[in-house]
Amino acid sequence: MKQAYSDLKKQLDEIIVKIQDPSTEIDDALELQKKAQEIITELEKYLQGVKTKLNKK
Amino acid sequence: MSDQTPAFGVSDFVAVFNQTVSSLYPEVLVYGEIANFRISRGRWVYFDLKDEYSSVKFFGSTTQLPGPIEDGMTVEVLGSPYLHPQYNFSVQIKSVQVTGEGSLTKAFLLLQRKLEQEGLFDISRKRLLPEYPEKVGLIASKESAGYGDFIKIVQKRWPMIEVLEFDVMVQGAEAPTQIVKAINDANQLTLDALVIVRGGGSRDDLVAFDDERVVRAVAGSRAPTLIAIGHERDVVLAELAADVRASTPSNAAEVLVKDFMDELQLLNHAKTVLKNTIDGFAKKIYDDILIYRQSLAHALQLKLMISEQWLSRSIDLIKAHDPYLPLKKGYALAQTSDGKTIRTAKQAKHAKIFDLVFQDDTIKVEEAK
């Protein structure tokens, strides 16, 4: 994972706040959507890794 | 006076007299009652020995006395007869022994009182014997049963101990001298304790241990002293001066050393207690670690669950605000070729060519010419 989990989590939280804001322009909203998908993919990979480790123990 | 009567000058007479007497009676043992006892300059002793009819003068030093002497005591004196050129006839003392039960008891009590007043028997002087002595001195008669009993029991109870033996006479005229020498010899060595034993006997047999020289030597011993003389009921002055008194030689061995088997048992018990204690600690630590690991795993699981829930909510929110969502309702999104959204007709006319994005495909739109 290139960035720390806490950083990605923070970024996603910020995207969600912005995307919910009615004043956010659509183009920005589209960019934010795209970025959000990338972050979600990273986060899902990370949490799956944690799950696997826990289940091994 | 006949021609055969020897004639001498005074000095010659004294010389011939002494020569004659010393060759006939180099030593004599004289017994009688003490009279006119006195000590001069703290060192020289003078007294008369008398009986019903006669009296003889005696002269010697205080070191030759067995203890305090006073008029009325009956004694035996070993000495050499001597006619002094100026001070007349006397017997030069070699040793004095108190005799007669009344005199012996009196002598014993006098000496006991004297030494008590000097503090030789004070409890504050008593030293403890070491708990595990490694090297001790033993003063005893090797021919005596007391010696045998002591050695046998000591070797059985604590075979690791080193016993240095000093063989002495424990009764008789020579006994006090030998015992004192043995104590002095022992004190030249480094010993953990000094043991003096003799077995039972009559009270007279034990008098060597009432001798003042012996008592002082015991009191002055560098090593702590353990003494067992006679039976339980017998108490001699040397025992009062000793650091520890035992009732018998066998008891002395039991007082001096612990029983090896008892110590081994104590050690084994201690080992068991220690092992159980360590095992108990180890188990507690193991249990604690197990609990911590379980708690940690549980906490991680919980954190994971919370993170997953958050992510799921985040995904829902992202989906709910997806700008392409209206396309599913039949709307289309107009975008320039470089992806910018066309929001007004004016922008569309200006673009001349633009993309119209439907939920299933994108088409190009051109202004009709």
Coordinates of C-alpha atoms in Angstrom, one line a residue, chain B residues 99-327:
Chain B
T99 CA 42.2 -31.2 98.9
G100 CA 39.4 -32.2 101.2
E101 CA 35.8 -31.7 100.3
G102 CA 35.3 -28.6 102.4
S103 CA 38.4 -27.0 101.0
L104 CA 37.6 -27.9 97.5
T105 CA 34.1 -26.4 97.7
K106 CA 35.5 -23.3 99.3
A107 CA 38.1 -22.9 96.7
F108 CA 35.6 -23.4 93.9
L109 CA 33.2 -20.8 95.4
L110 CA 36.0 -18.3 95.9
L111 CA 37.2 -18.7 92.4
Q112 CA 33.7 -18.6 91.0
R113 CA 33.0 -15.3 92.8
K114 CA 36.3 -13.8 91.8
L115 CA 35.8 -14.6 88.1
E116 CA 32.2 -13.6 88.2
Q117 CA 33.2 -10.2 89.5
E118 CA 35.7 -9.9 86.7
G119 CA 32.8 -10.5 84.2
L120 CA 34.1 -13.7 82.7
F121 CA 30.7 -15.3 83.0
D122 CA 28.7 -12.4 81.7
I123 CA 26.0 -13.3 79.1
S124 CA 27.0 -10.2 77.1
R125 CA 30.4 -11.9 76.4
K126 CA 28.8 -15.0 74.9
R127 CA 29.3 -15.4 71.2
L128 CA 27.2 -17.5 68.9
L129 CA 28.6 -20.6 67.2
P130 CA 28.6 -20.4 63.4
E131 CA 25.6 -22.1 61.8
Y132 CA 27.7 -24.1 59.4
P133 CA 31.2 -24.5 60.8
E134 CA 33.8 -25.8 58.4
K135 CA 36.9 -26.2 60.6
V136 CA 36.8 -26.7 64.3
G137 CA 39.4 -27.6 67.0
L138 CA 38.6 -30.4 69.4
I139 CA 40.4 -30.6 72.8
A140 CA 39.8 -34.0 74.4
S141 CA 41.5 -37.1 75.6
K142 CA 41.6 -39.5 72.6
E143 CA 41.3 -42.4 75.0
S144 CA 38.1 -41.2 76.4
A145 CA 34.6 -42.3 75.6
G146 CA 33.6 -38.6 75.3
Y147 CA 36.0 -38.1 72.4
G148 CA 34.7 -41.1 70.6
D149 CA 31.0 -40.1 71.1
F150 CA 31.6 -36.6 69.8
I151 CA 33.6 -37.6 66.7
K152 CA 31.1 -40.3 65.8
I153 CA 28.1 -38.1 66.0
V154 CA 29.8 -35.1 64.3
Q155 CA 30.9 -37.2 61.3
K156 CA 27.5 -38.7 61.0
R157 CA 25.6 -35.5 61.1
W158 CA 28.0 -33.3 59.0
P159 CA 30.7 -35.3 57.4
M160 CA 32.1 -32.2 55.5
I161 CA 33.4 -30.7 58.7
E162 CA 37.2 -30.6 59.4
V163 CA 38.1 -31.4 63.0
L164 CA 41.6 -30.6 64.2
E165 CA 42.3 -32.7 67.3
F166 CA 44.4 -31.7 70.3
D167 CA 45.0 -34.8 72.6
V168 CA 45.3 -33.8 76.2
M169 CA 45.0 -35.3 79.7
V170 CA 41.6 -34.3 81.1
Q171 CA 42.3 -35.1 84.7
G172 CA 45.3 -35.2 87.0
A173 CA 47.9 -32.7 87.9
E174 CA 49.2 -32.2 84.3
A175 CA 45.7 -31.7 82.9
P176 CA 45.3 -27.9 83.4
T177 CA 48.7 -27.2 81.8
Q178 CA 48.0 -29.4 78.8
I179 CA 44.5 -28.0 78.3
V180 CA 45.8 -24.4 78.5
K181 CA 48.5 -25.2 76.0
A182 CA 46.0 -26.8 73.6
I183 CA 43.8 -23.8 73.8
N184 CA 46.7 -21.5 73.0
D185 CA 47.8 -23.7 70.1
A186 CA 44.3 -23.8 68.7
N187 CA 44.1 -20.1 68.9
Q188 CA 47.1 -19.8 66.5
L189 CA 44.9 -21.3 63.8
T190 CA 41.8 -19.9 62.2
L191 CA 38.9 -22.0 63.5
D192 CA 35.2 -21.5 63.4
A193 CA 34.8 -23.0 66.9
L194 CA 36.8 -24.6 69.6
V195 CA 35.3 -27.7 71.3
I196 CA 36.4 -29.1 74.7
V197 CA 34.8 -32.3 75.9
R198 CA 35.3 -35.0 78.5
G199 CA 33.0 -37.6 79.6
G200 CA 31.5 -38.2 83.0
G201 CA 33.3 -39.0 86.2
S202 CA 33.4 -38.0 89.9
R203 CA 33.5 -34.4 90.8
D204 CA 37.2 -34.8 91.6
D205 CA 37.9 -36.0 88.1
L206 CA 36.6 -32.8 86.7
V207 CA 38.6 -30.3 88.8
A208 CA 41.0 -29.5 86.0
F209 CA 38.2 -27.6 84.4
D210 CA 37.8 -25.5 87.6
D211 CA 41.4 -24.5 87.4
E212 CA 41.7 -20.7 87.0
R213 CA 44.2 -21.0 84.2
V214 CA 41.9 -23.2 82.2
V215 CA 38.9 -20.9 82.8
R216 CA 40.8 -17.8 81.7
A217 CA 42.1 -19.6 78.6
V218 CA 38.6 -20.6 77.7
A219 CA 37.3 -17.0 78.3
G220 CA 40.1 -15.6 76.2
S221 CA 39.8 -18.0 73.3
R222 CA 39.7 -16.3 69.9
A223 CA 37.4 -18.9 68.5
P224 CA 33.9 -19.3 70.0
T225 CA 34.0 -22.1 72.6
L226 CA 31.7 -25.0 73.1
I227 CA 32.3 -27.1 76.2
A228 CA 30.8 -30.3 77.5
I229 CA 32.2 -31.7 80.6
G230 CA 30.8 -34.6 82.5
H231 CA 27.2 -35.2 82.8
E232 CA 24.2 -32.8 82.6
R233 CA 24.2 -32.2 86.4
D234 CA 28.0 -31.3 86.5
V235 CA 28.8 -27.7 86.1
V236 CA 32.5 -26.6 86.0
L237 CA 33.8 -23.1 85.8
A238 CA 35.2 -23.6 82.3
E239 CA 31.7 -24.2 81.1
L240 CA 30.5 -20.9 82.7
A241 CA 33.2 -19.1 80.8
A242 CA 32.5 -20.8 77.5
D243 CA 30.3 -19.3 74.8
V244 CA 28.1 -22.3 74.6
R245 CA 27.6 -25.2 77.1
A246 CA 26.4 -28.6 76.1
S247 CA 25.3 -31.3 78.6
T248 CA 27.4 -34.1 77.2
P249 CA 30.0 -34.7 74.4
S250 CA 27.2 -36.2 72.3
N251 CA 25.0 -33.2 72.9
A252 CA 28.0 -31.0 72.0
A253 CA 28.1 -32.7 68.5
E254 CA 24.4 -32.1 68.1
V255 CA 24.8 -28.4 69.1
L256 CA 27.8 -27.8 66.9
V257 CA 26.5 -29.2 63.6
K258 CA 23.1 -29.6 61.9
D259 CA 22.0 -33.0 60.7
F260 CA 22.9 -33.4 57.0
M261 CA 19.8 -35.4 56.2
D262 CA 17.5 -32.7 57.8
E263 CA 19.3 -30.0 55.8
L264 CA 18.9 -32.0 52.6
Q265 CA 15.2 -32.4 53.3
L266 CA 14.8 -28.7 53.9
L267 CA 16.6 -28.0 50.7
N268 CA 14.4 -30.4 48.7
H269 CA 11.4 -28.8 50.2
A270 CA 12.7 -25.3 49.3
K271 CA 13.3 -26.5 45.7
T272 CA 9.8 -27.8 45.5
V273 CA 8.3 -24.6 46.8
L274 CA 10.5 -22.6 44.4
K275 CA 9.5 -24.7 41.5
N276 CA 5.8 -24.5 42.3
T277 CA 6.1 -20.7 42.8
I278 CA 7.9 -20.3 39.4
D279 CA 5.5 -22.6 37.7
G280 CA 2.6 -20.6 39.2
F281 CA 4.2 -17.4 38.0
A282 CA 4.8 -18.9 34.5
K283 CA 1.3 -20.1 34.3
K284 CA -0.1 -16.7 35.3
I285 CA 2.1 -15.0 32.8
Y286 CA 1.1 -17.5 30.1
D287 CA -2.6 -17.0 31.0
D288 CA -2.2 -13.2 30.9
I289 CA -0.5 -13.4 27.5
L290 CA -3.3 -15.6 26.3
I291 CA -5.9 -13.1 27.5
Y292 CA -3.9 -10.2 25.9
R293 CA -3.7 -12.0 22.6
Q294 CA -7.4 -12.8 22.7
S295 CA -8.2 -9.2 23.6
L296 CA -6.0 -8.0 20.8
A297 CA -7.5 -10.3 18.2
H298 CA -11.0 -9.2 19.4
A299 CA -10.0 -5.6 19.2
L300 CA -8.6 -6.0 15.7
Q301 CA -11.7 -7.8 14.6
L302 CA -13.9 -5.1 15.9
K303 CA -11.7 -2.4 14.3
L304 CA -11.9 -4.3 11.0
M305 CA -15.7 -4.6 11.3
I306 CA -16.0 -0.8 12.0
S307 CA -13.7 0.0 9.0
E308 CA -15.7 -2.2 6.7
Q309 CA -18.9 -0.6 7.8
W310 CA -17.5 2.8 7.3
L311 CA -16.2 1.9 3.8
S312 CA -19.6 0.4 2.9
R313 CA -21.3 3.6 4.0
S314 CA -18.8 5.7 2.1
I315 CA -19.4 3.6 -1.0
D316 CA -23.1 4.1 -0.7
L317 CA -22.7 7.8 -0.3
I318 CA -20.4 8.0 -3.3
K319 CA -22.9 6.0 -5.3
A320 CA -25.8 8.2 -4.2
H321 CA -24.0 11.3 -5.4
D322 CA -22.7 9.8 -8.6
P323 CA -23.2 12.5 -11.3
Y324 CA -24.0 9.8 -13.9
L325 CA -26.9 8.5 -11.8
P326 CA -29.5 10.6 -13.6
L327 CA -28.5 8.9 -16.9

